[in-house]
Tab-separated table of C-alpha atoms in Angstrom:
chain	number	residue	atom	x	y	z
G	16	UNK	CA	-52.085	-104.900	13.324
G	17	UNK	CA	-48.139	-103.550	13.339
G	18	UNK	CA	-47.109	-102.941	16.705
G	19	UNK	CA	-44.783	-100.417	17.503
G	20	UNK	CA	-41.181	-101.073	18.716
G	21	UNK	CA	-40.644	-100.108	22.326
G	22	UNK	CA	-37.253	-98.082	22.371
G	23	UNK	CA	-35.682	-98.009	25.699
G	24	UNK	CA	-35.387	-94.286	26.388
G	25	UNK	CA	-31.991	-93.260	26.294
G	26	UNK	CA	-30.685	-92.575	30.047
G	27	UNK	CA	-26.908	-90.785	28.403
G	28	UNK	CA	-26.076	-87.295	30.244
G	29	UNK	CA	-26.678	-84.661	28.406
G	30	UNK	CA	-26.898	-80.905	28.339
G	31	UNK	CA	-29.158	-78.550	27.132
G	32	UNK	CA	-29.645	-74.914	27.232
G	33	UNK	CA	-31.962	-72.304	25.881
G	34	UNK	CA	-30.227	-70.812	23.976
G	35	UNK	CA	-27.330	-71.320	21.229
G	36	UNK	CA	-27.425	-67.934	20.181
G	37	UNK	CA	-26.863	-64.400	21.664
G	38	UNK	CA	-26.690	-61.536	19.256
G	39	UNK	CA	-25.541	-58.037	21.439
G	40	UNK	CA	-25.344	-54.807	20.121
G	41	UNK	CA	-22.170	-52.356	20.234
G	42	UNK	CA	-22.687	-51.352	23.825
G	43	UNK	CA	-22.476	-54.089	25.220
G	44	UNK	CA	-24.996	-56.681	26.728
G	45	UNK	CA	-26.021	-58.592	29.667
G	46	UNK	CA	-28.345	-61.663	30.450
G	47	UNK	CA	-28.885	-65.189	31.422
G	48	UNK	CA	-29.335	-68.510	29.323
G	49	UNK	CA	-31.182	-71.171	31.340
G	50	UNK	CA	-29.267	-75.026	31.784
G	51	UNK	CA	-31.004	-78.474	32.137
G	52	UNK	CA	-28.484	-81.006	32.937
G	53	UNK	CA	-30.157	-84.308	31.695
G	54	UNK	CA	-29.873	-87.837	34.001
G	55	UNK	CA	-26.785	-85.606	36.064
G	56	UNK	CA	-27.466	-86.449	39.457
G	57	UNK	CA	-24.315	-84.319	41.094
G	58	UNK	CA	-23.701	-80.607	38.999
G	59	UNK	CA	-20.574	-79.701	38.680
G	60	UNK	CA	-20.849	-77.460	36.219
G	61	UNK	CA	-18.657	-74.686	34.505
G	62	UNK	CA	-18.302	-72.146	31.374
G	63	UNK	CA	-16.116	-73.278	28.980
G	64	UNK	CA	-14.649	-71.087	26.355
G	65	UNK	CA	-13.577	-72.306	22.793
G	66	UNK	CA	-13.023	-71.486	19.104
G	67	UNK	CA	-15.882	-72.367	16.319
G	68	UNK	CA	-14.141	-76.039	16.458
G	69	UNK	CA	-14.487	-76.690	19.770
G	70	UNK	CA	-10.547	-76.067	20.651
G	71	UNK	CA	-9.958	-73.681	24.107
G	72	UNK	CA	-9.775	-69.869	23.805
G	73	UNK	CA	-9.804	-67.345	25.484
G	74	UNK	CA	-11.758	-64.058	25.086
G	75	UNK	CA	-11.325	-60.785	26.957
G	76	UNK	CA	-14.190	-58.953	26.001
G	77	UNK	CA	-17.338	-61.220	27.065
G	78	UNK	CA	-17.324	-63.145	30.775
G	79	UNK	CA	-19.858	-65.788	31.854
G	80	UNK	CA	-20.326	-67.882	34.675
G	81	UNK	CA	-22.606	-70.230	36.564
G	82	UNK	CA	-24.891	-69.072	38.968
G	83	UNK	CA	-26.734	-70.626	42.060
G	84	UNK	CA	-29.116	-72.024	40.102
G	85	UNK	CA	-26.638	-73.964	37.414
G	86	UNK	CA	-27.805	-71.235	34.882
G	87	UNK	CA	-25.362	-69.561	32.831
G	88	UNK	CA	-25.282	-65.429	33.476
G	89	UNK	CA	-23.239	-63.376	30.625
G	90	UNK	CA	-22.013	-59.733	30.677
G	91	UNK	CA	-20.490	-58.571	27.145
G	92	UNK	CA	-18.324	-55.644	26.964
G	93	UNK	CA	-18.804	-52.397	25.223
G	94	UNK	CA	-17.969	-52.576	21.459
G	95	UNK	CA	-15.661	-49.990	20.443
G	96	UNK	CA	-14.160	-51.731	17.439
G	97	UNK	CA	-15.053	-54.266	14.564
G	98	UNK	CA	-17.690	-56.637	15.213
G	99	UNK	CA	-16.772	-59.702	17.212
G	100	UNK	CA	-17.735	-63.589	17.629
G	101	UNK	CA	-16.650	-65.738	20.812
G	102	UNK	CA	-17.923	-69.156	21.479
G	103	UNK	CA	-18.731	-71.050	24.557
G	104	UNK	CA	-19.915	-74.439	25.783
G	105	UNK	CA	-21.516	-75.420	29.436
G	106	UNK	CA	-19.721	-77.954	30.786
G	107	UNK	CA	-20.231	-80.885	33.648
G	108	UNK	CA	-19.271	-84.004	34.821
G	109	UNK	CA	-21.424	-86.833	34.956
G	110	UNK	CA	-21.976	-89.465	37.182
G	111	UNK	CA	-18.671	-91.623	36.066
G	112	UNK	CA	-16.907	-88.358	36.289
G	113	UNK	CA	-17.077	-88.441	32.322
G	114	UNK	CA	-17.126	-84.882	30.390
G	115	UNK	CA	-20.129	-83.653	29.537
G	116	UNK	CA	-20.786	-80.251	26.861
G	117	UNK	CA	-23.919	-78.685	25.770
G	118	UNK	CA	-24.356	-77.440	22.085
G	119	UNK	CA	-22.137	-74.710	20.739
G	120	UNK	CA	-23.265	-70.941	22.340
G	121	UNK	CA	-22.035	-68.286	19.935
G	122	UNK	CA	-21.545	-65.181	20.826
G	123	UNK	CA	-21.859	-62.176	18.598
G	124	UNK	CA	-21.694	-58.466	18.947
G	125	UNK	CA	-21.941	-55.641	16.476
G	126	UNK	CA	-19.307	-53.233	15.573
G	127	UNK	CA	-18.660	-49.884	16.963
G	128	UNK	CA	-20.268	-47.354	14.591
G	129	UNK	CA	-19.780	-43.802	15.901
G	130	UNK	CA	-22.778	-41.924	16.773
G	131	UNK	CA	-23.781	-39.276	13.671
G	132	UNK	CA	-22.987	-35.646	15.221
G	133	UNK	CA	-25.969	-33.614	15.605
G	134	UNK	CA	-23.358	-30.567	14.359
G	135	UNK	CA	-19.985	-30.690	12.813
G	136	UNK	CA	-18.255	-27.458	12.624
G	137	UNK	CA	-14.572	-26.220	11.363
G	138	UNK	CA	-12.523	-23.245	12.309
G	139	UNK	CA	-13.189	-20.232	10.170
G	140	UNK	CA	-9.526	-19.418	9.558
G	141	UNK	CA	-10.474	-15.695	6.801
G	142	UNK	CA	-13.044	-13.061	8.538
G	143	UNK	CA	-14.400	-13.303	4.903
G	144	UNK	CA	-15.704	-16.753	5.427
G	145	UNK	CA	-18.010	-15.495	8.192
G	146	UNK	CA	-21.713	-16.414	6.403
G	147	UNK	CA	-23.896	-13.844	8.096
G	148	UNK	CA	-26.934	-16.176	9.762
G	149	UNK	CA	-25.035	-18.850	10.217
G	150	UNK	CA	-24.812	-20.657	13.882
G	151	UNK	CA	-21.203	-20.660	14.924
G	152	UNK	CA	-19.486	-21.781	18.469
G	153	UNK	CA	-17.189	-19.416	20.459
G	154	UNK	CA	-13.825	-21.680	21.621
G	155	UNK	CA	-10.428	-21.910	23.016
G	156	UNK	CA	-8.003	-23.559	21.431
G	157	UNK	CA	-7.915	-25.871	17.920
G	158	UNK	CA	-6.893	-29.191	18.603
G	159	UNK	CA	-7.826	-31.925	21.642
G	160	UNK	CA	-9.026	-30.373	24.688
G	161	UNK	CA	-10.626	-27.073	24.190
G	162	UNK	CA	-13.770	-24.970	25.698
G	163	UNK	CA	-16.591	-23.760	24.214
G	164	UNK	CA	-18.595	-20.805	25.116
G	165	UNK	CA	-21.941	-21.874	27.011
G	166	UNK	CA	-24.631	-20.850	29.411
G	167	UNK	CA	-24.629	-16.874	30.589
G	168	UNK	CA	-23.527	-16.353	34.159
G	169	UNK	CA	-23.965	-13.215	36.150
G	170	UNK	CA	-21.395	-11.700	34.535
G	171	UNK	CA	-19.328	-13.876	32.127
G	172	UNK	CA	-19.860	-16.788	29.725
G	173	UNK	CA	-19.491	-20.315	31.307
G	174	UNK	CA	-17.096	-22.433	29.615
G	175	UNK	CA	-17.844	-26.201	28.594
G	176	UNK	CA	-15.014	-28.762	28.178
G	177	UNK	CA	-15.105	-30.590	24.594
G	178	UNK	CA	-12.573	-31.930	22.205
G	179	UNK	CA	-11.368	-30.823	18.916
G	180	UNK	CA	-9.474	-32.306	16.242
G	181	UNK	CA	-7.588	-30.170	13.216
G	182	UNK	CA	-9.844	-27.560	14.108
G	183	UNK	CA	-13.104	-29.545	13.937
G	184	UNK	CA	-15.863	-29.901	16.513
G	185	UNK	CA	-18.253	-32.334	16.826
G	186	UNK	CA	-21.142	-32.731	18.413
G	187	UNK	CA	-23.266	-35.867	18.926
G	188	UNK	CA	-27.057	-36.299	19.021
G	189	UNK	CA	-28.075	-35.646	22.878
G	190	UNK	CA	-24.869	-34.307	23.980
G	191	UNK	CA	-23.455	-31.041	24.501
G	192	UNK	CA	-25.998	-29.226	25.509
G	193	UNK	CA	-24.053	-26.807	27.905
G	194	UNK	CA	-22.619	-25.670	24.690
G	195	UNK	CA	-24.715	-22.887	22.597
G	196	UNK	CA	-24.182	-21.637	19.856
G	197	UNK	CA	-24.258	-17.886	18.224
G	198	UNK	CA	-26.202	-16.202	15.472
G	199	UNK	CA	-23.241	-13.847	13.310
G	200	UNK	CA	-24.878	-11.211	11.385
G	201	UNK	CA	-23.474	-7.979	9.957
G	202	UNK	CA	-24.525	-4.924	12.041
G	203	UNK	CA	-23.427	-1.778	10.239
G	204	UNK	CA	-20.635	-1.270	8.246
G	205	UNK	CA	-17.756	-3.406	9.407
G	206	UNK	CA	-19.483	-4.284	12.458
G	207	UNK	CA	-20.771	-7.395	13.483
G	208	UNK	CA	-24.236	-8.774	16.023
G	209	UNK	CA	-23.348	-11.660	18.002
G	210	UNK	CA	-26.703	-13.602	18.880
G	211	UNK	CA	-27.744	-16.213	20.884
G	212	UNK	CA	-31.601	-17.329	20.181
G	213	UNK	CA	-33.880	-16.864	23.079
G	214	UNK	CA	-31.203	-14.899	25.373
G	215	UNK	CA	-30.158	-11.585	23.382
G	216	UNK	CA	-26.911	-10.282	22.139
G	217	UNK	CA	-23.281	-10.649	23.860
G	218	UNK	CA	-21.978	-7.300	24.767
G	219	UNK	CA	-18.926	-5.985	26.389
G	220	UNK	CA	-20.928	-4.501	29.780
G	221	UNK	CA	-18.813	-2.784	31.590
G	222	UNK	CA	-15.438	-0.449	31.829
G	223	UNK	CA	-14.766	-1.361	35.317
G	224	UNK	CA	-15.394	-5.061	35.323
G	225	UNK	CA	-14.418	-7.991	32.537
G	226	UNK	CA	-18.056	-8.469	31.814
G	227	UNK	CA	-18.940	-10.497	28.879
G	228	UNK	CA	-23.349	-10.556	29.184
G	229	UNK	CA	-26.399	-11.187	26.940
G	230	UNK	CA	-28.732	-8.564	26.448
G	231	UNK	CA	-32.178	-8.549	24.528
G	232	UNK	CA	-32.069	-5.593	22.237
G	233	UNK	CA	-28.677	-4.971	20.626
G	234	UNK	CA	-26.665	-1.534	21.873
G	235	UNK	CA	-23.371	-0.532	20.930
G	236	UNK	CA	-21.367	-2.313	23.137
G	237	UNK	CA	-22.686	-5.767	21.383
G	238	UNK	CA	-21.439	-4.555	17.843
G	239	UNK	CA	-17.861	-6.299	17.595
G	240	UNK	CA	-15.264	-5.678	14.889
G	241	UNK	CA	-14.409	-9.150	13.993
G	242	UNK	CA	-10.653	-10.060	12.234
G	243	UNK	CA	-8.966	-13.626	12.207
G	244	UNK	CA	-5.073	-14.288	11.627
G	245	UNK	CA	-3.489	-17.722	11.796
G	246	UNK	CA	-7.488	-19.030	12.613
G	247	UNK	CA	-7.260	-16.854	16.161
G	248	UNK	CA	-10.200	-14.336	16.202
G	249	UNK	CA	-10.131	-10.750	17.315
G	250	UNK	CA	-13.218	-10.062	18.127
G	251	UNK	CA	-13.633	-6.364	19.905
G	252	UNK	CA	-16.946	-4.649	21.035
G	253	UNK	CA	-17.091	-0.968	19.671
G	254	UNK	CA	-19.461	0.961	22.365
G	255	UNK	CA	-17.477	3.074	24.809
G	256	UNK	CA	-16.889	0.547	27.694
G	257	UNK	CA	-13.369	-0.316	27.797
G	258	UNK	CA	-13.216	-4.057	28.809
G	259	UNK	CA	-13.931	-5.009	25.361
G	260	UNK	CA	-12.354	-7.717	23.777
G	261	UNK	CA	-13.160	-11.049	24.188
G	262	UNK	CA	-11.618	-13.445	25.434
G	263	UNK	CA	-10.837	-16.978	27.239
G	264	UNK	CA	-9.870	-16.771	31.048
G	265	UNK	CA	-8.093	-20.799	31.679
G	266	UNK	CA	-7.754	-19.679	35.909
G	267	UNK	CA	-11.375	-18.829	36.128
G	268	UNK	CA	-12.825	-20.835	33.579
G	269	UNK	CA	-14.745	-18.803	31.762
G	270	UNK	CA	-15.140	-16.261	28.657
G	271	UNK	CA	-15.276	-12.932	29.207
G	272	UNK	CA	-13.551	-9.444	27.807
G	273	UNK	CA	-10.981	-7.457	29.067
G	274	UNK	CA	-8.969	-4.409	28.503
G	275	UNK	CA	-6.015	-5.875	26.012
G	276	UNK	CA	-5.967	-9.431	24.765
G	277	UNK	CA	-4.529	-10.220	28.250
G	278	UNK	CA	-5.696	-14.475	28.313
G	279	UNK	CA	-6.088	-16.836	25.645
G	280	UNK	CA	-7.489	-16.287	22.285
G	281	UNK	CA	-10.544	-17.226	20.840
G	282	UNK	CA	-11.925	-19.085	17.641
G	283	UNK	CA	-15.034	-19.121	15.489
G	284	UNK	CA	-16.587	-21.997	14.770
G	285	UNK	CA	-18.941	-22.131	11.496
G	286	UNK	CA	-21.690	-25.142	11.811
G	287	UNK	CA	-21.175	-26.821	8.000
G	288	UNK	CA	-24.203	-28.393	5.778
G	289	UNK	CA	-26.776	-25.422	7.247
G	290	UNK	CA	-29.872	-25.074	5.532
G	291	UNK	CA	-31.546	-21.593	5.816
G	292	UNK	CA	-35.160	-19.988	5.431
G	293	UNK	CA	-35.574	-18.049	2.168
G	294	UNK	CA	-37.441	-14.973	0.903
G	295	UNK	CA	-37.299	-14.535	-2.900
G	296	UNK	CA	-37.326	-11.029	-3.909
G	297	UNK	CA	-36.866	-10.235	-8.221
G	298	UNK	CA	-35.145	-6.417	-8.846
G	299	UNK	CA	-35.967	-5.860	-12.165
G	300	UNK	CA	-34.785	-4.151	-15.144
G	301	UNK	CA	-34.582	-0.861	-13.598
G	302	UNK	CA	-32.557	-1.985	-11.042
G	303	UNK	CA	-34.937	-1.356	-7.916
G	304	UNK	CA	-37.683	-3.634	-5.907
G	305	UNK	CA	-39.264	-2.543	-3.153
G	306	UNK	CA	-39.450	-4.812	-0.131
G	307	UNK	CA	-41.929	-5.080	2.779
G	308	UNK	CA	-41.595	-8.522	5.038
G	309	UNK	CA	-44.105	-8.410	8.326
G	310	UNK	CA	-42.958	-11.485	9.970
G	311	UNK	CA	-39.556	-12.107	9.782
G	312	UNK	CA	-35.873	-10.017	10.000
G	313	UNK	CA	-34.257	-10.942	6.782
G	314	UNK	CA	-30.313	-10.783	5.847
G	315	UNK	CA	-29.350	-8.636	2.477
G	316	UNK	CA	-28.005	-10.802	0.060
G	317	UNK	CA	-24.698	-10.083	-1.992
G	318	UNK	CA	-24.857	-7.387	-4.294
G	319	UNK	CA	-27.952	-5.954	-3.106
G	320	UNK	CA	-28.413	-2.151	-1.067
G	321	UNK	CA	-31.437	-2.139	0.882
G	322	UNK	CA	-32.464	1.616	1.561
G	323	UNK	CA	-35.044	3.266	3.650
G	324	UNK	CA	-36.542	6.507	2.647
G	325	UNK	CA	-38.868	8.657	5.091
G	326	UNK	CA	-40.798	11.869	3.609
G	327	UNK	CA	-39.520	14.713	5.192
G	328	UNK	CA	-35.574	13.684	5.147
G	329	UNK	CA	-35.126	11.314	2.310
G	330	UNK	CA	-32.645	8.461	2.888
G	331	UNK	CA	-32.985	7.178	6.418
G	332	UNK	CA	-30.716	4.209	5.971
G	333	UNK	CA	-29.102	2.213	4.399
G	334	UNK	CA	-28.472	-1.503	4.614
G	335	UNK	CA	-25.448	-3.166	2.853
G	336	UNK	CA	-24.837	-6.993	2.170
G	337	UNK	CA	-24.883	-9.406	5.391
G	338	UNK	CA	-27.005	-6.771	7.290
G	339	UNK	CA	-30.939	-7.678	8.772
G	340	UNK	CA	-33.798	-5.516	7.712
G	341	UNK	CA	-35.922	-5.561	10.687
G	342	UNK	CA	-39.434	-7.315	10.140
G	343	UNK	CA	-42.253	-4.319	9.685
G	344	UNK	CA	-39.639	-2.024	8.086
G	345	UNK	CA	-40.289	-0.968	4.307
G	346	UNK	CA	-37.234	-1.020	1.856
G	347	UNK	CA	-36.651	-0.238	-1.601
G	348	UNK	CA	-33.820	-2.626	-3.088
G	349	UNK	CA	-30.860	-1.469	-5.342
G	350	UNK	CA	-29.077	-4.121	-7.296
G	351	UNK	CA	-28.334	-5.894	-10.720
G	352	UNK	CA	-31.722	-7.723	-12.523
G	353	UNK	CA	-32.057	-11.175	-10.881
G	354	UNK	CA	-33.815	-13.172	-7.946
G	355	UNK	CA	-32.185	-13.190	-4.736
G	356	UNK	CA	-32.466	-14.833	-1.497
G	357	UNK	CA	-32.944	-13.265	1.923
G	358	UNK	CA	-32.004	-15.399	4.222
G	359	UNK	CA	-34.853	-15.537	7.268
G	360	UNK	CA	-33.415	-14.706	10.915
G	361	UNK	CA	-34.070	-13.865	14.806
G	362	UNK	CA	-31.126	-11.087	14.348
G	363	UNK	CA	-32.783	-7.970	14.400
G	364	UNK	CA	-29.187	-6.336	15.221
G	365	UNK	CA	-29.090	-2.171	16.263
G	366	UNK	CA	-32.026	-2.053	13.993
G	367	UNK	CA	-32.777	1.769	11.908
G	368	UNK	CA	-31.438	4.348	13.228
């Protein structure tokens, strides 16, 4: 029978932890990696920093240090760059006063990636760029610092502080949400509705007071001419009160309209890469279609009239390209042979007359 070889356990210090391995995401980390010191009697223990060789560094993003219990507690900085390694040993004396190191701890952290905006939208610098359902923002300014229109107050527009670079905005994925955004449609000839789902239309309220307010059905004091030179936008209600064109107060911090362009201007903001909810309609040879949608206010496309007729008077209305046929309302449609998208939207603007 082979007996086996009694080895003498080995009684060297060593040092042993955990973990050799801590993997933290861009935004930063924070935790503890648990230290035996092996046949150690007195702990005198410390962090030491080095490169992948073993050689000091130093590193001035992640700290570490030992704790009351000889455990090791790490804090890693926020990432707002490349991704990162650092390197660290524990480190003691022994018995003799000899140096002591655990295995190699690396360090590694993921690079910065910034977040994915929720919205990304651009100055609309011609008034013929203005795509009638799109969502836009109402701002101040073009470049770093700006405000955007937000939440209604009494009487005025709150204003939201955000940043914008060569006329850009975005807007990352759970932020911003005191900024709203605006539903453009055309509203009768050269006149524009200025939406804002679930609150009503902007109108300029009031002849005595620089009242900028929503209200649920459209009147004519929430149908704006709209022009744009050098990106700024004019944008004037056309009902009969007075303090009508809107504008950016910096003293009071807010938007609201006056009776001249007396504070600073004011920018549209078209959200890019929108997506929209179609209704296919086919005019035919003859050049007509007739048009009935129940459920939804839909925008005239280009090149196509939308008219309604009533029996006793004839023509009743007409609608023109960029304009909303209410939901319910019956149209016939004028326009060259083809299939053509109505865009689906909560505008329902002044509506027939």
């Amino acid at each position: 029978i082979a007996l086996a070889k009694y080895v003498e356990p080995s009684l060297d210090p060593s040092i042993t932890v955990t973990s050799t391995a801590i993997e933290a995401p861009a935004a930063g980390a924070d935790g503890t990696i648990n230290v035996t010191y092996n046949n150690i009697t007195t702990i005198v223990a410390a962090v030491y920093f080095c490169d992948v060789n073993g050689g000091a560094a130093t590193y001035d993003w992640v700290d570490a240090e030992i704790n009351n219990e000889n455990n090791v507690e790490y804090l890693i900085d926020a990432n707002t760059g490349a991704a990162r390694t650092a390197y660290m040993k524990v480190y003691a004396l022994d018995d003799q006063a000899q140096d002591v190191y655990s295995e190699l701890i690396t360090i590694s952290q993921e690079a910065y990636v910034p977040p994915t905006p929720a919205a990304h939208y651009v100055v609309v610098s011609d008034v013929e760029d203005i795509v009638p359902g799109a969502h836009y923002l109402i701002a101040s300014g073009t470049e770093d610092g700006i405000r955007v229109m937000g939440v209604q107050n009494n009487n005025n527009r709150f204003a939201a502080e955000w940043s914008a670079e060569n006329g850009e905005i975005d807007i990352p994925e759970g932020s911003g949400d005191e900024i709203h955004e605006f539903i453009i449609c055309k509203d009768g000839g050269d006149k524009y509705a200025i939406y804002e789902a679930g609150v009503g239309y902007l109108y300029a309220a009031s002849s005595s007071s620089n009242n900028l307010k929503s209200q649920a059905s459209n009147k004519a004091n929430g149908q704006w001419t709209i022009t744009i030179d050098d990106n700024i936008a004019s944008i004037v209600a056309t009902g009969s009160n007075t303090r009508n064109v809107m504008q950016y107060n910096s003293t009071s911090v807010l938007f609201s309209c006056y009776g001249s362009a007396s504070q600073a201007p004011v920018y549209l903001y078209r959200k890019t890469g929108e997506t929209f909810t179609t209704e296919t309609v086919t005019i035919s040879e003859v050049g007509y279609a007739t048009l009935y949608y129940g459920e939804e206010n839909l925008i005239v496309p280009e090149d196509v009239t939308a008219y309604i007729f009533n029996t006793t008077d004839g023509l009743k209305k007409a609608y023109d390209a960029g304009e909303v046929i209410p939901k319910t309302v019956g149209v016939v449609l004028e326009g060259p042979v083809g299939n053509y998208d109505f865009v689906v939207t909560p505008v329902v603007g002044m509506g027939p007359d």
